[in-house]
């Protein structure tokens, strides 16, 4: 991604139609034809008072799309002349692939302690992995737990999701989060363009960005291509297994699906359950299932491939579902072992479902990452809509981590963990990268600027 230095460089990237659509306040005008726009706002109270406005726009048929972040923060006492810190960050993306190609950071008014002159590091996936290794697995996993706990305690601000479709070629989601009082806030851009495979690119593209929560200054760009989302999703499953299924109670592990999450989830469980190597697998496609089974066998698992999802539940009392299914794969009658934990992470969007409403009703505990999101996304949405279960039957995972099971008798019975993914997971995984990059415990209150000036990426 190219860092632009002036507005003139930005103009040169655009066609005349794009200049008219994207520059100034033109995209707010009702006269814009074939224009898709979306907007979200976010307010901050600490460590500084401020407001962020995010806008996304795409003019149909054009080459580029644009996302802008506009912030106004009140400076800390004694900083500058007391005037507001005004910033605008413009991102330009390729509307045919979803890839972000350029960025223009702008700051109005005075230069706050040289901040505007500091570089914005851009890390690729290899560098990101080095930083996570430097942070350490245990710390990365713990940060994710702390994120869920903070979210359920009402300590995390998450703005509405920005969504842009691109003429049937693909789409974009932009999500963000800030832990109240935290030094940074994070936004993730995730795109899906199936045609990218024909261009030699990944169908899913993406990046994450961290910003200084005192000034709105962009701190770091993580060009992870969606891998960080995959990783934090897998860690959520591992953390749920760790606190909900003791090793002595485990009789076998099962997985529905054979894709990225089926690999990552099982990979993280290997070290958590060193005495268990029994793995039962079901997949939609025989060839992919056979390939997955061979790979897991080479990784030390005793693999059995079965013909139905119900047979997975018969063979294992820890089941991970990782599919994009739009019909329920497991029903209440499929669960015969009382002490069973199901970790359901495939149903991450409206319309997706892996567990039937009857199975949710049968469960002694239904944990979910976000009750608010779960009413519209994934396995719980249909069950609540049809009044098979009530919202009060759900307990957020973070609340469980803070306070224990709402139903203490569920500890050795049927437990479900439903995850569709929330912004605080992205915030915490970026925090882990920064901690590994800094090598000094990460970003602390008042230390963001020092970190920017001194940080280095750990070598492999």
Short mmCIF file of C-alpha atoms in Angstrom, two decimals:
data_model
loop_
_atom_site.label_atom_id
_atom_site.label_comp_id
_atom_site.label_asym_id
_atom_site.label_seq_id
_atom_site.Cartn_x
_atom_site.Cartn_y
_atom_site.Cartn_z
CA UNK A 1 0.00 0.00 0.00
CA UNK A 2 1.39 3.37 -1.04
CA UNK A 3 1.52 6.19 1.52
CA UNK A 4 0.55 9.41 -0.27
CA UNK A 5 1.99 12.76 0.77
CA UNK A 6 -0.45 15.27 -0.73
CA UNK A 7 -3.98 15.70 -1.97
CA UNK A 8 -2.66 16.14 -5.51
CA UNK A 9 -1.38 12.54 -5.46
CA UNK A 10 -4.81 11.35 -4.39
CA UNK A 11 -6.49 13.23 -7.24
CA UNK A 12 -4.18 11.62 -9.77
CA UNK A 13 -5.44 8.17 -8.75
CA UNK A 14 -9.03 9.03 -9.65
CA UNK A 15 -10.93 9.35 -12.90
CA UNK A 16 -12.89 12.59 -13.38
CA UNK A 17 -16.06 10.76 -12.31
CA UNK A 18 -14.33 9.50 -9.14
CA UNK A 19 -13.00 12.96 -8.33
CA UNK A 20 -16.53 14.34 -8.54
CA UNK A 21 -17.89 11.48 -6.44
CA UNK A 22 -15.25 11.06 -3.73
CA UNK A 23 -13.56 14.39 -3.07
CA UNK A 24 -15.00 17.04 -0.82
CA UNK A 25 -18.53 16.47 0.41
CA UNK A 26 -19.87 15.43 -2.97
CA UNK A 27 -20.77 11.90 -1.90
CA UNK A 28 -23.20 13.29 0.65
CA UNK A 29 -25.21 14.98 -2.11
CA UNK A 30 -28.51 13.42 -3.15
CA UNK A 31 -27.68 13.97 -6.82
CA UNK A 32 -24.96 11.30 -6.91
CA UNK A 33 -26.10 8.51 -9.23
CA UNK A 34 -25.00 4.87 -8.95
CA UNK A 35 -23.33 5.69 -5.64
CA UNK A 36 -23.23 3.30 -2.68
CA UNK A 37 -22.31 4.91 0.63
CA UNK A 38 -22.28 3.92 4.28
CA UNK A 39 -21.35 5.76 7.46
CA UNK A 40 -20.63 5.05 11.13
CA UNK A 41 -19.67 7.17 14.14
CA UNK A 42 -17.73 6.49 17.31
CA UNK A 43 -17.30 8.65 20.41
CA UNK A 44 -14.43 8.60 22.89
CA UNK A 45 -14.29 9.80 26.49
CA UNK A 46 -10.89 8.49 27.63
CA UNK A 47 -7.93 8.74 27.35
CA UNK A 48 -9.16 11.79 25.41
CA UNK A 49 -12.53 13.16 24.37
CA UNK A 50 -13.21 12.91 20.67
CA UNK A 51 -15.34 11.71 17.80
CA UNK A 52 -14.63 9.59 14.76
CA UNK A 53 -16.69 9.58 11.56
CA UNK A 54 -16.09 6.74 9.08
CA UNK A 55 -17.49 6.92 5.56
CA UNK A 56 -17.29 4.41 2.76
CA UNK A 57 -18.24 5.03 -0.87
CA UNK A 58 -18.21 3.23 -4.20
CA UNK A 59 -19.42 4.68 -7.50
CA UNK A 60 -20.72 1.81 -9.60
CA UNK A 61 -18.59 0.95 -12.61
CA UNK A 62 -15.51 2.86 -11.42
CA UNK A 63 -12.09 1.40 -10.62
CA UNK A 64 -11.66 2.63 -7.05
CA UNK A 65 -13.56 2.84 -3.80
CA UNK A 66 -12.82 5.13 -0.86
CA UNK A 67 -12.98 4.94 2.95
CA UNK A 68 -12.32 7.99 5.11
CA UNK A 69 -11.66 8.28 8.84
CA UNK A 70 -12.21 11.82 10.15
CA UNK A 71 -11.41 12.55 13.80
CA UNK A 72 -11.59 15.50 16.16
CA UNK A 73 -9.91 15.04 19.55
CA UNK A 74 -9.49 17.45 22.42
CA UNK A 75 -5.78 17.52 23.34
CA UNK A 76 -4.54 16.61 26.79
CA UNK A 77 -3.81 19.48 29.15
CA UNK A 78 -0.59 21.22 28.23
CA UNK A 79 -0.40 19.75 24.70
CA UNK A 80 -0.13 22.28 21.89
CA UNK A 81 -2.19 25.43 22.17
CA UNK A 82 -5.36 23.68 23.27
CA UNK A 83 -6.95 23.65 19.82
CA UNK A 84 -8.66 20.43 18.67
CA UNK A 85 -6.60 17.82 16.85
CA UNK A 86 -8.24 17.36 13.46
CA UNK A 87 -7.27 14.43 11.26
CA UNK A 88 -8.43 12.76 8.10
CA UNK A 89 -7.23 9.44 6.75
CA UNK A 90 -8.27 8.45 3.22
CA UNK A 91 -7.94 4.85 2.04
CA UNK A 92 -8.24 3.98 -1.65
CA UNK A 93 -9.09 0.45 -2.72
CA UNK A 94 -9.33 -1.49 -5.97
CA UNK A 95 -13.03 -2.16 -6.64
CA UNK A 96 -12.17 -5.22 -8.76
CA UNK A 97 -10.14 -7.07 -6.08
CA UNK A 98 -10.92 -5.36 -2.76
CA UNK A 99 -7.21 -4.67 -2.12
CA UNK A 100 -6.36 -1.36 -0.40
CA UNK A 101 -3.82 0.33 -2.67
CA UNK A 102 -3.11 3.78 -1.16
CA UNK A 103 -3.49 5.85 1.98
CA UNK A 104 -3.36 9.61 2.56
CA UNK A 105 -3.01 10.77 6.20
CA UNK A 106 -3.75 14.45 6.86
CA UNK A 107 -3.51 16.53 10.04
CA UNK A 108 -4.93 20.04 10.38
CA UNK A 109 -3.36 22.65 12.66
CA UNK A 110 -0.17 22.27 14.65
CA UNK A 111 2.18 19.30 14.62
CA UNK A 112 1.58 17.67 18.01
CA UNK A 113 5.07 16.91 19.37
CA UNK A 114 6.35 15.73 16.01
CA UNK A 115 3.66 13.09 15.71
CA UNK A 116 2.78 13.89 12.12
CA UNK A 117 6.34 13.19 11.01
CA UNK A 118 6.50 9.67 12.45
CA UNK A 119 6.32 6.81 9.93
CA UNK A 120 3.35 4.43 9.79
CA UNK A 121 4.74 0.87 9.89
CA UNK A 122 3.23 -1.64 7.49
CA UNK A 123 3.65 -5.29 8.45
CA UNK A 124 3.04 -8.27 6.17
CA UNK A 125 1.84 -11.65 7.41
CA UNK A 126 5.34 -13.03 8.00
CA UNK A 127 6.28 -10.01 10.12
CA UNK A 128 2.97 -10.22 11.99
CA UNK A 129 3.65 -13.86 12.86
CA UNK A 130 7.09 -12.91 14.18
CA UNK A 131 5.48 -10.33 16.45
CA UNK A 132 2.94 -12.83 17.77
CA UNK A 133 5.71 -15.32 18.51
CA UNK A 134 7.57 -12.60 20.40
CA UNK A 135 4.41 -11.85 22.41
CA UNK A 136 4.02 -15.54 23.24
CA UNK A 137 1.08 -17.92 22.80
CA UNK A 138 -0.06 -17.79 26.42
CA UNK A 139 -0.18 -13.99 26.37
CA UNK A 140 -2.02 -13.92 23.03
CA UNK A 141 -4.64 -16.36 24.34
CA UNK A 142 -5.03 -14.44 27.60
CA UNK A 143 -5.52 -11.15 25.76
CA UNK A 144 -8.43 -12.71 23.89
CA UNK A 145 -10.05 -13.82 27.15
CA UNK A 146 -9.60 -10.34 28.59
CA UNK A 147 -11.28 -8.89 25.51
CA UNK A 148 -14.38 -11.03 25.95
CA UNK A 149 -14.52 -10.15 29.66
CA UNK A 150 -14.25 -6.43 28.93
CA UNK A 151 -16.92 -6.64 26.22
CA UNK A 152 -19.44 -8.33 28.48
CA UNK A 153 -18.66 -5.86 31.28
CA UNK A 154 -19.68 -3.00 28.98
CA UNK A 155 -16.14 -1.68 28.66
CA UNK A 156 -15.83 -1.90 24.86
CA UNK A 157 -17.25 0.50 22.27
CA UNK A 158 -18.13 -1.11 18.94
CA UNK A 159 -19.60 1.07 16.16
CA UNK A 160 -22.01 -0.22 13.58
CA UNK A 161 -20.51 -2.22 10.72
CA UNK A 162 -19.92 -0.46 7.40
CA UNK A 163 -20.87 -2.53 4.36
CA UNK A 164 -20.14 -1.88 0.68
CA UNK A 165 -21.14 -4.19 -2.23
CA UNK A 166 -19.30 -4.01 -5.57
CA UNK A 167 -21.53 -4.72 -8.57
CA UNK A 168 -21.88 -8.41 -7.70
CA UNK A 169 -18.11 -8.95 -7.81
CA UNK A 170 -17.54 -8.88 -4.06
CA UNK A 171 -18.20 -6.98 -0.87
CA UNK A 172 -16.51 -5.20 2.02
CA UNK A 173 -17.12 -5.10 5.75
CA UNK A 174 -15.45 -2.61 8.06
CA UNK A 175 -15.56 -3.26 11.83
CA UNK A 176 -13.96 -1.47 14.78
CA UNK A 177 -13.54 -1.55 18.54
CA UNK A 178 -12.10 0.50 21.41
CA UNK A 179 -11.68 -0.62 25.00
CA UNK A 180 -12.75 2.34 27.14
CA UNK A 181 -9.67 4.19 28.36
CA UNK A 182 -7.39 2.12 26.11
CA UNK A 183 -4.50 3.71 24.24
CA UNK A 184 -5.52 2.36 20.84
CA UNK A 185 -8.60 1.64 18.79
CA UNK A 186 -8.65 -0.78 15.88
CA UNK A 187 -10.52 -1.10 12.60
CA UNK A 188 -10.56 -4.09 10.30
CA UNK A 189 -11.36 -4.07 6.59
CA UNK A 190 -12.37 -7.48 5.26
CA UNK A 191 -13.31 -8.11 1.63
CA UNK A 192 -14.51 -11.13 -0.29
CA UNK A 193 -14.00 -11.28 -4.07
CA UNK A 194 -14.38 -14.83 -5.47
CA UNK A 195 -12.92 -13.77 -8.83
CA UNK A 196 -9.57 -13.02 -7.20
CA UNK A 197 -8.57 -16.65 -7.66
CA UNK A 198 -8.42 -16.06 -11.42
CA UNK A 199 -6.07 -13.11 -10.78
CA UNK A 200 -3.68 -15.06 -8.60
CA UNK A 201 -4.97 -13.38 -5.43
CA UNK A 202 -6.71 -14.72 -2.35
CA UNK A 203 -10.51 -14.47 -2.55
CA UNK A 204 -10.48 -12.90 0.92
CA UNK A 205 -8.40 -9.78 1.42
CA UNK A 206 -8.06 -7.53 4.39
CA UNK A 207 -6.03 -5.45 6.77
CA UNK A 208 -6.22 -4.14 10.31
CA UNK A 209 -5.21 -0.69 11.50
CA UNK A 210 -4.50 0.66 14.97
CA UNK A 211 -4.99 4.32 15.85
CA UNK A 212 -3.86 6.45 18.79
CA UNK A 213 -6.94 6.94 20.98
CA UNK A 214 -5.61 10.29 22.23
CA UNK A 215 -5.09 11.95 18.84
CA UNK A 216 -6.65 9.77 16.12
CA UNK A 217 -3.22 9.29 14.51
CA UNK A 218 -2.80 6.06 12.52
CA UNK A 219 -0.17 3.93 14.27
CA UNK A 220 0.27 0.74 12.28
CA UNK A 221 -1.11 -1.15 9.29
CA UNK A 222 -1.27 -4.95 9.44
CA UNK A 223 -1.58 -6.37 5.93
CA UNK A 224 -2.71 -9.76 7.17
CA UNK A 225 -5.00 -10.74 4.24
CA UNK A 226 -7.56 -12.05 6.72
CA UNK A 227 -5.20 -14.42 8.57
CA UNK A 228 -5.53 -12.54 11.87
CA UNK A 229 -9.30 -12.99 11.73
CA UNK A 230 -8.81 -16.71 11.17
CA UNK A 231 -6.38 -16.89 14.08
CA UNK A 232 -8.44 -14.97 16.62
CA UNK A 233 -11.47 -17.09 15.66
CA UNK A 234 -9.52 -20.28 16.32
CA UNK A 235 -8.24 -18.91 19.63
CA UNK A 236 -11.83 -18.27 20.74
CA UNK A 237 -12.54 -21.96 20.20
CA UNK A 238 -9.42 -23.00 22.08
CA UNK A 239 -10.23 -20.70 24.99
CA UNK A 240 -13.78 -22.04 25.18
CA UNK A 241 -12.50 -25.62 25.21
CA UNK A 242 -9.94 -24.84 27.89
CA UNK A 243 -12.47 -23.43 30.36
CA UNK A 244 -15.42 -25.67 29.50
CA UNK A 245 -14.00 -29.17 28.83
CA UNK A 246 -11.45 -30.52 31.35
CA UNK A 247 -8.92 -32.90 29.82
CA UNK A 248 -9.98 -35.73 32.15
CA UNK A 249 -13.56 -35.52 30.82
CA UNK A 250 -12.60 -35.61 27.16
CA UNK A 251 -13.36 -38.85 25.31
CA UNK A 252 -12.73 -37.66 21.76
CA UNK A 253 -12.68 -34.64 19.47
CA UNK A 254 -14.90 -34.22 16.44
CA UNK A 255 -14.99 -31.66 13.65
CA UNK A 256 -17.56 -30.77 11.02
CA UNK A 257 -15.84 -29.19 8.02
CA UNK A 258 -12.42 -29.46 6.42
CA UNK A 259 -11.37 -25.86 5.73
CA UNK A 260 -9.14 -23.29 7.38
CA UNK A 261 -10.94 -23.28 10.74
CA UNK A 262 -11.06 -27.07 10.87
CA UNK A 263 -7.27 -27.01 10.63
CA UNK A 264 -6.58 -24.10 12.98
CA UNK A 265 -9.01 -25.19 15.68
CA UNK A 266 -7.66 -28.74 15.80
CA UNK A 267 -4.09 -27.44 15.66
CA UNK A 268 -4.64 -25.35 18.81
CA UNK A 269 -6.40 -28.20 20.62
CA UNK A 270 -3.45 -30.54 20.09
CA UNK A 271 -1.36 -28.90 22.80
CA UNK A 272 -4.36 -28.34 25.07
CA UNK A 273 -5.22 -32.05 25.14
CA UNK A 274 -1.89 -33.90 24.76
CA UNK A 275 -3.35 -37.27 25.84
CA UNK A 276 -6.19 -37.24 23.30
CA UNK A 277 -5.46 -38.10 19.68
CA UNK A 278 -8.89 -39.43 18.67
CA UNK A 279 -10.34 -37.24 15.90
CA UNK A 280 -13.60 -37.90 14.05
CA UNK A 281 -14.29 -35.93 10.88
CA UNK A 282 -17.24 -35.20 8.61
CA UNK A 283 -17.02 -33.00 5.53
CA UNK A 284 -19.29 -31.93 2.67
CA UNK A 285 -16.89 -33.01 -0.09
CA UNK A 286 -15.36 -36.53 -0.07
CA UNK A 287 -12.13 -35.44 -1.77
CA UNK A 288 -11.55 -32.55 0.63
CA UNK A 289 -12.43 -34.74 3.60
CA UNK A 290 -9.94 -37.42 2.51
CA UNK A 291 -7.22 -34.78 2.07
CA UNK A 292 -7.96 -33.31 5.49
CA UNK A 293 -7.89 -36.76 7.10
CA UNK A 294 -4.49 -37.51 5.57
CA UNK A 295 -3.11 -34.19 6.79
CA UNK A 296 -4.40 -34.71 10.33
CA UNK A 297 -3.03 -38.27 10.38
CA UNK A 298 0.39 -36.90 9.42
CA UNK A 299 0.03 -34.43 12.32
CA UNK A 300 -0.35 -37.27 14.80
CA UNK A 301 -4.13 -37.74 15.02
CA UNK A 302 -5.97 -41.07 14.96
CA UNK A 303 -8.56 -40.04 12.37
CA UNK A 304 -11.92 -41.59 11.59
CA UNK A 305 -14.02 -40.28 8.69
CA UNK A 306 -17.79 -40.72 9.10
CA UNK A 307 -20.77 -40.31 6.81
CA UNK A 308 -22.98 -37.97 8.87
CA UNK A 309 -22.59 -35.13 11.39
CA UNK A 310 -24.56 -37.18 13.91
CA UNK A 311 -21.89 -39.88 13.81
CA UNK A 312 -19.31 -37.27 14.80
CA UNK A 313 -21.37 -36.47 17.91
CA UNK A 314 -21.66 -40.20 18.69
CA UNK A 315 -17.88 -40.58 18.67
CA UNK A 316 -16.78 -37.35 20.39
CA UNK A 317 -17.88 -35.24 23.33
CA UNK A 318 -16.01 -32.14 22.10
CA UNK A 319 -17.35 -31.15 18.68
CA UNK A 320 -16.25 -28.14 16.62
CA UNK A 321 -18.48 -27.02 13.74
CA UNK A 322 -16.68 -24.96 11.08
CA UNK A 323 -18.94 -24.97 8.02
CA UNK A 324 -20.83 -22.21 6.12
CA UNK A 325 -24.00 -24.31 6.24
CA UNK A 326 -27.42 -22.73 5.77
CA UNK A 327 -29.21 -25.79 7.18
CA UNK A 328 -28.78 -27.32 10.64
CA UNK A 329 -26.23 -30.12 10.71
CA UNK A 330 -26.75 -31.27 14.32
CA UNK A 331 -30.11 -31.75 16.01
CA UNK A 332 -31.07 -32.41 19.61
CA UNK A 333 -31.41 -36.17 19.00
CA UNK A 334 -27.83 -36.35 17.70
CA UNK A 335 -26.40 -35.67 21.18
CA UNK A 336 -26.46 -38.79 23.35
CA UNK A 337 -23.49 -38.13 25.65
CA UNK A 338 -24.56 -35.93 28.54
CA UNK A 339 -21.15 -34.28 29.08
CA UNK A 340 -20.74 -32.71 25.65
CA UNK A 341 -19.29 -29.39 24.51
CA UNK A 342 -20.07 -28.04 21.03
CA UNK A 343 -18.04 -25.10 19.73
CA UNK A 344 -19.95 -23.62 16.79
CA UNK A 345 -18.00 -21.03 14.81
CA UNK A 346 -19.10 -21.51 11.19
CA UNK A 347 -22.42 -19.65 11.43
CA UNK A 348 -20.97 -16.15 11.47
CA UNK A 349 -23.48 -14.32 9.27
CA UNK A 350 -27.26 -13.90 9.02
CA UNK A 351 -28.75 -16.94 7.32
CA UNK A 352 -26.04 -19.39 8.36
CA UNK A 353 -26.89 -22.18 10.81
CA UNK A 354 -25.15 -25.34 12.02
CA UNK A 355 -27.14 -26.23 15.16
CA UNK A 356 -30.91 -26.68 15.19
CA UNK A 357 -33.15 -24.58 17.46
CA UNK A 358 -34.14 -27.81 19.24
CA UNK A 359 -30.48 -28.45 20.09
CA UNK A 360 -30.18 -24.97 21.58
CA UNK A 361 -33.32 -25.64 23.64
CA UNK A 362 -31.88 -28.96 24.85
CA UNK A 363 -28.58 -27.42 25.98
CA UNK A 364 -28.01 -26.80 29.68
CA UNK A 365 -25.86 -23.76 28.85
CA UNK A 366 -25.74 -21.67 25.67
CA UNK A 367 -22.74 -19.33 25.71
CA UNK A 368 -22.38 -16.72 22.96
CA UNK A 369 -19.80 -14.06 22.17
CA UNK A 370 -22.42 -11.29 21.81
CA UNK A 371 -26.10 -11.57 22.63
CA UNK A 372 -26.95 -8.43 20.64
CA UNK A 373 -25.19 -9.71 17.53
CA UNK A 374 -26.44 -13.26 18.07
CA UNK A 375 -30.05 -12.15 17.75
CA UNK A 376 -29.34 -11.47 14.06
CA UNK A 377 -26.33 -13.69 13.29
CA UNK A 378 -25.93 -17.43 13.26
CA UNK A 379 -27.37 -20.28 15.30
CA UNK A 380 -29.27 -18.34 17.94
CA UNK A 381 -31.07 -15.95 15.57
CA UNK A 382 -33.63 -18.37 14.20
CA UNK A 383 -34.22 -20.04 17.56
CA UNK A 384 -34.99 -16.68 19.18
CA UNK A 385 -37.12 -15.50 16.25
CA UNK A 386 -39.22 -18.68 16.40
CA UNK A 387 -39.40 -18.42 20.21
CA UNK A 388 -37.82 -21.82 20.69
CA UNK A 389 -35.48 -20.14 23.15
CA UNK A 390 -35.51 -16.69 24.74
CA UNK A 391 -32.73 -14.13 24.88
CA UNK A 392 -32.56 -14.83 28.63
CA UNK A 393 -31.48 -18.41 27.84
CA UNK A 394 -28.18 -17.07 26.48
CA UNK A 395 -25.11 -16.09 28.47
CA UNK A 396 -22.23 -14.14 27.00
CA UNK A 397 -18.88 -15.89 27.07
CA UNK A 398 -17.27 -12.88 28.73
CA UNK A 399 -19.89 -12.90 31.47
CA UNK A 400 -19.13 -16.58 32.08
CA UNK A 401 -15.40 -15.78 32.31
CA UNK A 402 -16.19 -13.00 34.79
CA UNK A 403 -18.87 -14.71 36.87
CA UNK A 404 -19.10 -18.42 36.07
CA UNK A 405 -21.96 -20.33 34.46
CA UNK A 406 -25.39 -18.80 34.90
CA UNK A 407 -26.58 -22.40 35.36
CA UNK A 408 -23.91 -24.02 37.59
CA UNK A 409 -25.46 -27.47 37.06
CA UNK A 410 -24.49 -27.27 33.37
CA UNK A 411 -20.79 -27.84 34.13
CA UNK A 412 -20.82 -31.53 33.20
CA UNK A 413 -23.79 -31.49 30.88
CA UNK A 414 -24.53 -30.19 27.34
CA UNK A 415 -22.77 -26.86 26.77
CA UNK A 416 -22.73 -24.81 23.57
CA UNK A 417 -20.40 -21.96 22.59
CA UNK A 418 -21.70 -19.92 19.65
CA UNK A 419 -19.30 -17.48 18.03
CA UNK A 420 -19.92 -15.16 15.08
CA UNK A 421 -16.94 -12.91 15.87
CA UNK A 422 -16.87 -9.47 17.50
CA UNK A 423 -14.61 -6.44 17.11
CA UNK A 424 -12.89 -6.76 20.48
CA UNK A 425 -11.22 -9.95 19.23
CA UNK A 426 -9.58 -7.90 16.46
CA UNK A 427 -8.59 -5.20 18.95
CA UNK A 428 -6.90 -7.75 21.21
CA UNK A 429 -5.06 -9.60 18.44
CA UNK A 430 -3.66 -6.28 17.19
CA UNK A 431 -2.65 -5.45 20.76
CA UNK A 432 -0.71 -8.73 20.84
CA UNK A 433 1.10 -7.85 17.59
CA UNK A 434 2.05 -4.45 19.00
CA UNK A 435 3.30 -6.00 22.23
CA UNK A 436 5.51 -8.38 20.29
CA UNK A 437 6.72 -5.57 18.05
CA UNK A 438 7.55 -3.28 20.97
CA UNK A 439 9.38 -5.90 22.96
CA UNK A 440 8.72 -3.96 26.15
CA UNK A 441 5.25 -5.02 27.24
CA UNK A 442 3.44 -3.17 24.48
CA UNK A 443 1.50 0.05 24.43
CA UNK A 444 0.96 1.54 27.87
CA UNK A 445 -0.89 4.64 28.97
CA UNK A 446 1.07 7.64 27.76
CA UNK A 447 3.51 5.45 25.82
CA UNK A 448 2.05 5.30 22.34
CA UNK A 449 4.32 7.95 20.87
CA UNK A 450 7.44 6.40 22.42
CA UNK A 451 6.45 3.00 21.04
CA UNK A 452 6.05 4.46 17.53
CA UNK A 453 9.49 5.95 17.59
CA UNK A 454 11.37 2.94 19.00
CA UNK A 455 9.57 -0.19 17.85
CA UNK A 456 11.14 -2.81 15.63
CA UNK A 457 9.73 -5.95 14.02
CA UNK A 458 11.22 -9.12 15.57
CA UNK A 459 13.17 -11.25 13.14
CA UNK A 460 12.33 -14.87 12.43
#
